[in-house]
Amino acid sequence: MPETGRAGQPVKMSWSARSKLPELGTTIFTVISRRAESLGAINLGQGFPDYDIDPLLAQLVERAMRGGHNQYAPMEGLPALRERIAAKLAALYGLSADPGSEITITQGATEAIYSGIQAVVGPGDEVIGFDPAYDAYEPAVRLAGARCIRLPLAPPAFGYDWDRVRAALSPRTRLILINSPHNPSCTVATSADLDALAQLIRGRQITVLADEVYEHMVFDGRRHASVLQHSELRARSLAVFSFGKTLHATGLRVGYAVAPAELTGELRKVHQFNTFSIAHPLQWAIAEYLAARPATGADLAAFFAAKGDRLRAALAGGPLRLPRAQGTFFQLLDFSALGPPGDTAFAERLLTEAGVASIPLSPFYAEPPPLSLVRLCIAKRDATLDAAAARLREFLEREGRAGA
Ligand code: GLN
């Protein structure tokens, strides 16, 4: 029997008609991974490794569960893990962060971003972000009732235009979202960028949320410039990190946020009613792992630089250009020599005709410009990268475009 409303009229429930995110579909990373699998394509799309994790980590997870670390972890995270993180921040960035009041374990960086945004912004507030931007940022802002103002990072350098940021600031600006090393442009922010940002927001009630999940993956002698190392920004920033990236295990879904105590307090108010606390055995295992391998992360730059070099060498001399990445475990592929822009159509051709899955850049934009770039993930076995390069070369040969 149909439900009836007050006037006795049948009520047709519709959630989509009242959607809070009406134009959103499924995230591009999930869509492409599904399609890659069903088509048997080599998946260089979604960012995850295809090689084994360190067996020690697997042993420690097993030991954690057998050892009885299976009930709720403390809401803010396991003390032993937060202490290990504090030690790492001190060793790597010369930073003193109080594990008790300034470090929170979250369900991956995504939860840290989501909970951080809910904690800081609300209806009527404005958030400044930069396009291309990771697709999780703006929905979190909108679900908080705030508005995201997205400013361009113009290719090929994808640099910040701080004058535009200044012009976009308003009394409603509550938060600025930055990401370095940057997904998907593979660029890194410089300490001059952080200086410019600090100067712009000096004297204003503006928080910075810095997505630094690729912190260890910076190439050619660069050093990651963390907001945590910048004394002015440190005092007003929430920096977000990921064990999934650092331990080559994106399925862990364990990350953390570092912020001053008062901001951390606000973050935890949201976190406790969002995810409450994070998988206890995983936190225990990661803490033990960091104790056993205190230099964790230090080898990632060389590891991924070699992967990038390998893929670039395999495609050198051809019409697909692979600009040198400054950071991340991604690599852009520039297909402008093959014809007019159209990244979504080109990614589709690579997927269906070359058998290689990539991520177009358009989904990283509110209003995508004409684009001749797609993103490849290089966190793959050498054999996977070689096979993908071979498929790309065959595709180019079929196109009659093998030569330079
Ligand atoms: N961060 C990953 C990427 O950029 C995607 C994670 C996800 O699929 N949510 O590829």
CSV table of C-alpha atoms and ligand atoms in Angstrom, one decimal:
chain,number,residue,atom,x,y,z
A,1,MET,CA,0.0,0.0,0.0
A,2,PRO,CA,1.5,3.4,-0.9
A,3,GLU,CA,2.4,5.6,1.9
A,4,THR,CA,0.2,8.6,2.1
A,5,GLY,CA,0.9,12.2,3.1
A,6,ARG,CA,-1.2,14.5,5.3
A,7,ALA,CA,-3.7,15.2,2.6
A,8,GLY,CA,-4.0,11.6,1.8
A,9,GLN,CA,-1.9,11.9,-1.3
A,10,PRO,CA,0.6,9.2,-2.0
A,11,VAL,CA,4.1,10.2,-1.0
A,12,LYS,CA,6.8,9.4,-3.5
A,13,MET,CA,10.1,9.4,-1.6
A,14,SER,CA,13.0,10.9,-3.6
A,15,TRP,CA,16.5,11.3,-2.2
A,16,SER,CA,18.1,12.2,-5.5
A,17,ALA,CA,15.7,15.1,-6.0
A,18,ARG,CA,16.9,16.6,-2.7
A,19,SER,CA,20.5,15.5,-3.2
A,20,LYS,CA,23.1,17.5,-1.2
A,21,LEU,CA,25.6,16.8,-4.0
A,22,PRO,CA,23.3,16.7,-7.0
A,23,GLU,CA,25.8,16.7,-9.8
A,24,LEU,CA,28.3,14.3,-8.3
A,25,GLY,CA,28.7,10.7,-9.6
A,26,THR,CA,31.1,8.1,-8.4
A,27,THR,CA,34.7,9.2,-8.0
A,28,ILE,CA,36.8,9.0,-11.1
A,29,PHE,CA,39.3,6.7,-9.4
A,30,THR,CA,36.7,4.1,-8.6
A,31,VAL,CA,35.2,4.4,-12.1
A,32,ILE,CA,38.5,3.9,-13.9
A,33,SER,CA,39.6,1.1,-11.6
A,34,ARG,CA,36.4,-0.8,-12.3
A,35,ARG,CA,36.6,-0.3,-16.0
A,36,ALA,CA,40.3,-1.2,-16.1
A,37,GLU,CA,39.5,-4.5,-14.4
A,38,SER,CA,36.6,-5.4,-16.6
A,39,LEU,CA,38.6,-4.5,-19.8
A,40,GLY,CA,41.8,-6.2,-18.6
A,41,ALA,CA,43.7,-2.9,-19.0
A,42,ILE,CA,47.0,-2.2,-17.1
A,43,ASN,CA,45.8,0.1,-14.3
A,44,LEU,CA,48.0,3.2,-14.1
A,45,GLY,CA,44.9,5.2,-13.0
A,46,GLN,CA,44.0,5.1,-9.3
A,47,GLY,CA,47.0,5.8,-7.2
A,48,PHE,CA,47.9,2.5,-5.5
A,49,PRO,CA,50.9,0.2,-5.6
A,50,ASP,CA,50.7,-3.2,-7.3
A,51,TYR,CA,53.7,-4.7,-5.5
A,52,ASP,CA,54.0,-6.4,-2.1
A,53,ILE,CA,54.2,-4.6,1.2
A,54,ASP,CA,57.1,-5.1,3.5
A,55,PRO,CA,56.5,-8.6,5.0
A,56,LEU,CA,57.3,-7.2,8.5
A,57,LEU,CA,54.2,-5.0,8.4
A,58,ALA,CA,52.0,-8.1,7.6
A,59,GLN,CA,53.7,-10.0,10.5
A,60,LEU,CA,53.0,-7.1,12.8
A,61,VAL,CA,49.4,-6.9,11.9
A,62,GLU,CA,49.0,-10.6,12.6
A,63,ARG,CA,50.9,-10.2,15.9
A,64,ALA,CA,48.6,-7.3,16.8
A,65,MET,CA,45.5,-9.3,16.4
A,66,ARG,CA,46.9,-12.5,18.0
A,67,GLY,CA,48.2,-10.3,20.9
A,68,GLY,CA,44.7,-9.1,21.6
A,69,HIS,CA,44.8,-5.5,20.3
A,70,ASN,CA,41.4,-5.9,18.9
A,71,GLN,CA,39.1,-3.6,20.9
A,72,TYR,CA,38.5,0.2,20.4
A,73,ALA,CA,41.6,2.2,20.2
A,74,PRO,CA,41.6,5.5,22.0
A,75,MET,CA,39.5,8.0,20.1
A,76,GLU,CA,42.5,10.3,19.3
A,77,GLY,CA,44.8,7.4,18.3
A,78,LEU,CA,47.1,4.9,20.0
A,79,PRO,CA,49.6,6.8,22.2
A,80,ALA,CA,52.5,4.7,21.0
A,81,LEU,CA,51.7,5.6,17.4
A,82,ARG,CA,51.3,9.3,18.1
A,83,GLU,CA,54.7,9.2,19.9
A,84,ARG,CA,56.3,7.6,16.9
A,85,ILE,CA,54.8,10.2,14.7
A,86,ALA,CA,56.1,13.0,17.0
A,87,ALA,CA,59.6,11.4,16.8
A,88,LYS,CA,59.4,11.3,13.0
A,89,LEU,CA,58.2,15.0,12.8
A,90,ALA,CA,61.1,16.0,15.1
A,91,ALA,CA,63.7,14.0,13.1
A,92,LEU,CA,62.5,15.0,9.6
A,93,TYR,CA,61.2,18.5,10.1
A,94,GLY,CA,62.9,19.6,13.3
A,95,LEU,CA,59.4,20.1,14.7
A,96,SER,CA,58.1,19.7,18.2
A,97,ALA,CA,54.5,18.4,18.2
A,98,ASP,CA,52.8,17.2,21.3
A,99,PRO,CA,51.5,13.7,20.7
A,100,GLY,CA,48.9,14.2,23.4
A,101,SER,CA,47.3,17.3,22.1
A,102,GLU,CA,48.5,18.0,18.5
A,103,ILE,CA,48.5,14.6,16.7
A,104,THR,CA,45.3,12.7,15.8
A,105,ILE,CA,45.1,9.4,14.0
A,106,THR,CA,42.4,9.4,11.3
A,107,GLN,CA,40.9,7.0,8.8
A,108,GLY,CA,43.3,7.8,6.0
A,109,ALA,CA,44.1,11.3,5.0
A,110,THR,CA,40.6,11.6,3.5
A,111,GLU,CA,39.0,11.5,7.0
A,112,ALA,CA,41.5,14.0,8.3
A,113,ILE,CA,40.5,16.3,5.4
A,114,TYR,CA,36.8,15.8,5.9
A,115,SER,CA,36.7,16.1,9.6
A,116,GLY,CA,39.1,19.0,9.5
A,117,ILE,CA,36.9,20.9,7.1
A,118,GLN,CA,33.7,20.1,9.1
A,119,ALA,CA,35.5,21.4,12.2
A,120,VAL,CA,36.6,24.7,10.8
A,121,VAL,CA,33.9,25.9,8.3
A,122,GLY,CA,30.2,26.3,8.3
A,123,PRO,CA,27.3,27.9,6.4
A,124,GLY,CA,28.2,31.2,4.8
A,125,ASP,CA,32.0,30.6,5.0
A,126,GLU,CA,34.3,30.6,2.0
A,127,VAL,CA,37.1,28.2,1.4
A,128,ILE,CA,39.8,28.9,-1.2
A,129,GLY,CA,41.2,25.9,-3.1
A,130,PHE,CA,43.2,25.5,-6.2
A,131,ASP,CA,42.4,23.7,-9.4
A,132,PRO,CA,43.4,21.1,-10.4
A,133,ALA,CA,42.4,19.8,-7.0
A,134,TYR,CA,41.9,16.3,-5.5
A,135,ASP,CA,38.2,15.4,-5.8
A,136,ALA,CA,37.5,14.9,-2.1
A,137,TYR,CA,38.0,18.6,-1.1
A,138,GLU,CA,35.0,20.4,-2.5
A,139,PRO,CA,32.3,17.9,-1.4
A,140,ALA,CA,33.5,18.2,2.2
A,141,VAL,CA,33.3,21.9,2.0
A,142,ARG,CA,29.8,21.9,0.6
A,143,LEU,CA,28.6,19.3,3.1
A,144,ALA,CA,29.8,21.7,5.7
A,145,GLY,CA,27.5,24.3,4.2
A,146,ALA,CA,30.4,26.5,3.0
A,147,ARG,CA,31.4,27.6,-0.5
A,148,CYS,CA,34.6,26.6,-2.3
A,149,ILE,CA,36.3,29.2,-4.5
A,150,ARG,CA,38.7,27.5,-6.8
A,151,LEU,CA,41.6,29.4,-8.3
A,152,PRO,CA,43.6,28.1,-11.2
A,153,LEU,CA,47.1,26.6,-11.0
A,154,ALA,CA,48.0,27.2,-14.7
A,155,PRO,CA,49.8,24.5,-16.6
A,156,PRO,CA,52.5,23.7,-17.5
A,157,ALA,CA,54.1,25.0,-14.2
A,158,PHE,CA,50.9,24.8,-12.1
A,159,GLY,CA,52.3,27.6,-10.0
A,160,TYR,CA,50.3,29.6,-7.4
A,161,ASP,CA,49.2,33.1,-8.4
A,162,TRP,CA,49.2,34.8,-5.0
A,163,ASP,CA,47.8,38.0,-6.4
A,164,ARG,CA,44.7,36.1,-7.4
A,165,VAL,CA,44.5,34.6,-3.9
A,166,ARG,CA,44.7,38.1,-2.4
A,167,ALA,CA,41.9,39.2,-4.7
A,168,ALA,CA,39.8,36.2,-3.7
A,169,LEU,CA,40.1,36.8,0.1
A,170,SER,CA,37.0,38.1,1.7
A,171,PRO,CA,35.8,38.5,5.3
A,172,ARG,CA,34.1,35.2,4.8
A,173,THR,CA,37.3,33.3,4.0
A,174,ARG,CA,37.9,30.8,6.7
A,175,LEU,CA,40.1,28.2,5.2
A,176,ILE,CA,42.7,27.8,2.4
A,177,LEU,CA,43.3,24.3,1.1
A,178,ILE,CA,46.8,23.5,-0.3
A,179,ASN,CA,48.4,20.3,-1.4
A,180,SER,CA,52.1,19.6,-1.9
A,181,PRO,CA,53.5,17.5,-3.4
A,182,HIS,CA,50.6,18.1,-5.7
A,183,ASN,CA,48.1,15.5,-7.0
A,184,PRO,CA,47.7,15.5,-10.0
A,185,SER,CA,50.2,18.1,-11.3
A,186,CYS,CA,53.2,16.5,-9.7
A,187,THR,CA,54.6,19.9,-8.7
A,188,VAL,CA,55.8,20.9,-5.2
A,189,ALA,CA,55.2,24.2,-3.3
A,190,THR,CA,58.3,26.1,-2.4
A,191,SER,CA,59.1,27.8,0.9
A,192,ALA,CA,58.6,31.1,-1.0
A,193,ASP,CA,55.0,29.9,-1.7
A,194,LEU,CA,54.5,29.3,2.0
A,195,ASP,CA,56.0,32.7,2.8
A,196,ALA,CA,53.6,34.3,0.4
A,197,LEU,CA,50.6,32.4,1.8
A,198,ALA,CA,51.6,33.3,5.4
A,199,GLN,CA,51.9,37.0,4.5
A,200,LEU,CA,48.5,37.1,2.8
A,201,ILE,CA,46.6,35.6,5.7
A,202,ARG,CA,48.5,37.4,8.5
A,203,GLY,CA,46.1,39.1,10.8
A,204,ARG,CA,43.1,37.2,9.5
A,205,GLN,CA,41.0,34.4,10.9
A,206,ILE,CA,42.1,31.9,8.2
A,207,THR,CA,43.1,28.3,8.8
A,208,VAL,CA,45.3,26.4,6.3
A,209,LEU,CA,44.6,22.8,5.6
A,210,ALA,CA,47.7,21.2,4.0
A,211,ASP,CA,47.4,17.8,2.3
A,212,GLU,CA,51.0,16.6,2.5
A,213,VAL,CA,50.4,12.9,1.9
A,214,TYR,CA,53.2,12.7,-0.7
A,215,GLU,CA,55.7,14.4,1.7
A,216,HIS,CA,58.4,11.8,1.1
A,217,MET,CA,58.2,11.8,-2.7
A,218,VAL,CA,60.1,14.8,-3.9
A,219,PHE,CA,62.7,14.5,-6.6
A,220,ASP,CA,66.0,16.0,-7.9
A,221,GLY,CA,67.3,17.1,-4.6
A,222,ARG,CA,64.2,19.1,-3.6
A,223,ARG,CA,63.0,19.1,0.0
A,224,HIS,CA,59.4,19.0,0.9
A,225,ALA,CA,58.3,22.4,2.3
A,226,SER,CA,55.8,21.5,5.1
A,227,VAL,CA,53.5,24.1,6.6
A,228,LEU,CA,54.6,22.6,9.9
A,229,GLN,CA,58.2,23.9,9.3
A,230,HIS,CA,56.9,27.4,8.8
A,231,SER,CA,56.5,29.0,12.2
A,232,GLU,CA,53.6,31.3,11.2
A,233,LEU,CA,51.7,28.7,9.3
A,234,ARG,CA,52.4,26.0,11.9
A,235,ALA,CA,50.3,28.1,14.4
A,236,ARG,CA,47.2,28.0,12.1
A,237,SER,CA,47.5,24.9,10.0
A,238,LEU,CA,46.2,21.4,10.0
A,239,ALA,CA,48.6,19.2,8.1
A,240,VAL,CA,47.5,15.8,6.8
A,241,PHE,CA,49.5,12.7,6.2
A,242,SER,CA,49.0,9.1,5.1
A,243,PHE,CA,50.5,5.8,6.2
A,244,GLY,CA,48.9,4.2,3.1
A,245,LYS,CA,51.2,6.2,0.9
A,246,THR,CA,54.3,5.9,3.0
A,247,LEU,CA,54.0,2.1,3.7
A,248,HIS,CA,52.9,1.3,0.1
A,249,ALA,CA,49.6,0.0,1.5
A,250,THR,CA,46.7,2.2,0.5
A,251,GLY,CA,44.2,-0.3,2.0
A,252,LEU,CA,45.3,0.5,5.5
A,253,ARG,CA,43.2,3.6,5.6
A,254,VAL,CA,45.3,5.0,8.4
A,255,GLY,CA,46.5,8.6,8.3
A,256,TYR,CA,47.0,11.5,10.8
A,257,ALA,CA,46.5,15.2,11.2
A,258,VAL,CA,48.9,17.5,13.0
A,259,ALA,CA,47.6,20.9,14.3
A,260,PRO,CA,47.9,23.2,17.2
A,261,ALA,CA,46.1,21.9,20.4
A,262,GLU,CA,43.1,24.1,20.1
A,263,LEU,CA,42.5,23.3,16.4
A,264,THR,CA,43.2,19.6,17.2
A,265,GLY,CA,40.5,19.8,19.9
A,266,GLU,CA,38.0,21.0,17.3
A,267,LEU,CA,39.1,18.3,14.8
A,268,ARG,CA,38.6,15.6,17.5
A,269,LYS,CA,35.1,16.8,18.2
A,270,VAL,CA,34.2,15.9,14.6
A,271,HIS,CA,36.4,12.9,14.4
A,272,GLN,CA,34.9,11.2,17.5
A,273,PHE,CA,31.4,11.2,15.9
A,274,ASN,CA,32.6,10.5,12.4
A,275,THR,CA,34.9,7.5,12.6
A,276,PHE,CA,35.4,7.6,16.4
A,277,SER,CA,38.6,5.6,16.4
A,278,ILE,CA,40.8,3.9,13.9
A,279,ALA,CA,41.5,0.1,13.5
A,280,HIS,CA,43.4,-0.8,16.6
A,281,PRO,CA,45.5,-3.7,15.3
A,282,LEU,CA,46.6,-1.6,12.4
A,283,GLN,CA,47.7,1.3,14.6
A,284,TRP,CA,49.5,-1.1,16.9
A,285,ALA,CA,51.3,-2.7,13.9
A,286,ILE,CA,52.3,0.6,12.4
A,287,ALA,CA,53.7,1.9,15.7
A,288,GLU,CA,55.8,-1.3,16.0
A,289,TYR,CA,56.8,-1.0,12.4
A,290,LEU,CA,58.0,2.6,12.9
A,291,ALA,CA,60.0,1.5,16.0
A,292,ALA,CA,61.7,-1.2,13.9
A,293,ARG,CA,62.2,1.0,10.9
A,294,PRO,CA,62.6,4.5,12.1
A,295,ALA,CA,63.8,5.8,8.7
A,296,THR,CA,60.5,4.7,7.0
A,297,GLY,CA,59.8,7.0,4.1
A,298,ALA,CA,63.4,8.0,3.5
A,299,ASP,CA,63.9,5.7,0.5
A,300,LEU,CA,60.7,6.7,-1.2
A,301,ALA,CA,62.1,9.6,-3.2
A,302,ALA,CA,64.8,7.5,-4.8
A,303,PHE,CA,62.4,4.6,-5.3
A,304,PHE,CA,59.8,6.7,-7.2
A,305,ALA,CA,62.3,8.8,-9.0
A,306,ALA,CA,63.6,5.6,-10.6
A,307,LYS,CA,60.1,4.5,-11.5
A,308,GLY,CA,59.5,7.9,-13.2
A,309,ASP,CA,62.8,7.7,-15.0
A,310,ARG,CA,62.0,4.2,-16.2
A,311,LEU,CA,58.7,5.2,-17.7
A,312,ARG,CA,60.0,8.4,-19.3
A,313,ALA,CA,62.9,6.5,-20.8
A,314,ALA,CA,60.6,3.8,-22.2
A,315,LEU,CA,58.5,6.5,-24.0
A,316,ALA,CA,61.4,8.9,-24.9
A,317,GLY,CA,61.5,10.2,-28.5
A,318,GLY,CA,57.8,9.5,-29.1
A,319,PRO,CA,55.0,12.0,-29.4
A,320,LEU,CA,53.8,11.5,-25.9
A,321,ARG,CA,55.7,13.8,-23.6
A,322,LEU,CA,56.2,13.0,-20.0
A,323,PRO,CA,57.2,16.2,-18.2
A,324,ARG,CA,59.6,15.6,-15.3
A,325,ALA,CA,57.7,15.3,-12.1
A,326,GLN,CA,58.8,17.3,-9.0
A,327,GLY,CA,57.0,15.0,-6.6
A,328,THR,CA,54.2,12.4,-5.9
A,329,PHE,CA,54.0,8.9,-7.3
A,330,PHE,CA,52.2,10.2,-10.4
A,331,GLN,CA,53.5,11.2,-13.8
A,332,LEU,CA,51.7,13.4,-16.3
A,333,LEU,CA,51.4,12.4,-19.9
A,334,ASP,CA,51.1,15.2,-22.4
A,335,PHE,CA,49.4,14.2,-25.6
A,336,SER,CA,49.2,17.6,-27.3
A,337,ALA,CA,51.4,16.4,-30.2
A,338,LEU,CA,48.7,13.9,-31.1
A,339,GLY,CA,45.9,16.3,-31.8
A,340,PRO,CA,43.5,18.8,-30.1
A,341,PRO,CA,42.9,18.8,-26.4
A,342,GLY,CA,40.3,16.5,-24.8
A,343,ASP,CA,41.7,14.6,-21.9
A,344,THR,CA,38.6,12.5,-21.1
A,345,ALA,CA,38.3,11.3,-24.7
A,346,PHE,CA,42.0,10.6,-24.8
A,347,ALA,CA,42.0,8.6,-21.5
A,348,GLU,CA,39.1,6.6,-22.9
A,349,ARG,CA,41.1,5.8,-26.0
A,350,LEU,CA,44.1,4.8,-23.9
A,351,LEU,CA,41.8,2.6,-21.9
A,352,THR,CA,40.0,0.9,-24.7
A,353,GLU,CA,42.5,1.0,-27.6
A,354,ALA,CA,45.9,0.9,-25.8
A,355,GLY,CA,44.8,-1.2,-22.8
A,356,VAL,CA,46.2,1.3,-20.3
A,357,ALA,CA,44.1,3.0,-17.7
A,358,SER,CA,45.0,6.6,-16.8
A,359,ILE,CA,43.1,9.4,-15.0
A,360,PRO,CA,42.1,12.5,-17.1
A,361,LEU,CA,42.7,15.8,-15.4
A,362,SER,CA,39.2,17.3,-16.0
A,363,PRO,CA,37.7,15.7,-12.8
A,364,PHE,CA,40.2,17.8,-10.8
A,365,TYR,CA,38.6,21.0,-12.0
A,366,ALA,CA,35.4,22.8,-11.2
A,367,GLU,CA,35.4,24.1,-14.8
A,368,PRO,CA,38.0,22.2,-16.8
A,369,PRO,CA,39.9,24.1,-19.4
A,370,PRO,CA,40.9,22.4,-22.6
A,371,LEU,CA,43.4,19.8,-21.4
A,372,SER,CA,46.0,17.7,-23.1
A,373,LEU,CA,47.1,15.9,-20.0
A,374,VAL,CA,46.3,12.6,-18.3
A,375,ARG,CA,47.8,11.3,-15.1
A,376,LEU,CA,49.6,8.0,-14.7
A,377,CYS,CA,50.4,6.3,-11.4
A,378,ILE,CA,54.0,5.0,-11.3
A,379,ALA,CA,53.7,3.1,-8.0
A,380,LYS,CA,53.9,-0.1,-10.0
A,381,ARG,CA,56.3,-3.0,-10.5
A,382,ASP,CA,58.9,-2.3,-13.2
A,383,ALA,CA,57.4,-5.1,-15.2
A,384,THR,CA,54.0,-3.3,-15.1
A,385,LEU,CA,55.5,0.0,-16.2
A,386,ASP,CA,57.4,-1.7,-19.0
A,387,ALA,CA,54.2,-3.5,-20.2
A,388,ALA,CA,52.2,-0.3,-20.1
A,389,ALA,CA,54.9,1.5,-22.0
A,390,ALA,CA,55.0,-1.3,-24.6
A,391,ARG,CA,51.2,-1.0,-25.0
A,392,LEU,CA,51.4,2.7,-25.4
A,393,ARG,CA,54.1,2.3,-28.1
A,394,GLU,CA,52.0,-0.2,-29.9
A,395,PHE,CA,49.1,2.2,-29.8
A,396,LEU,CA,51.2,4.9,-31.2
A,397,GLU,CA,52.5,2.6,-34.0
A,398,ARG,CA,48.9,1.8,-34.9
A,399,GLU,CA,48.3,5.5,-35.0
A,400,GLY,CA,51.4,5.9,-37.3
A,401,ARG,CA,52.9,8.1,-34.7
A,402,ALA,CA,55.8,6.0,-33.3
A,403,GLY,CA,58.6,8.4,-34.2
A,404,ALA,CA,59.4,11.8,-32.6
B,1,GLN,N1,44.5,9.3,-3.9
B,1,GLN,C1,44.2,8.4,-5.0
B,1,GLN,C2,44.5,9.0,-6.3
B,1,GLN,O1,44.7,10.2,-6.4
B,1,GLN,C3,42.8,7.9,-5.0
B,1,GLN,C4,42.2,7.5,-3.8
B,1,GLN,C5,40.7,7.2,-4.0
B,1,GLN,O2,40.4,6.5,-5.0
B,1,GLN,N2,39.9,7.7,-3.2
B,1,GLN,O3,44.6,8.2,-7.2
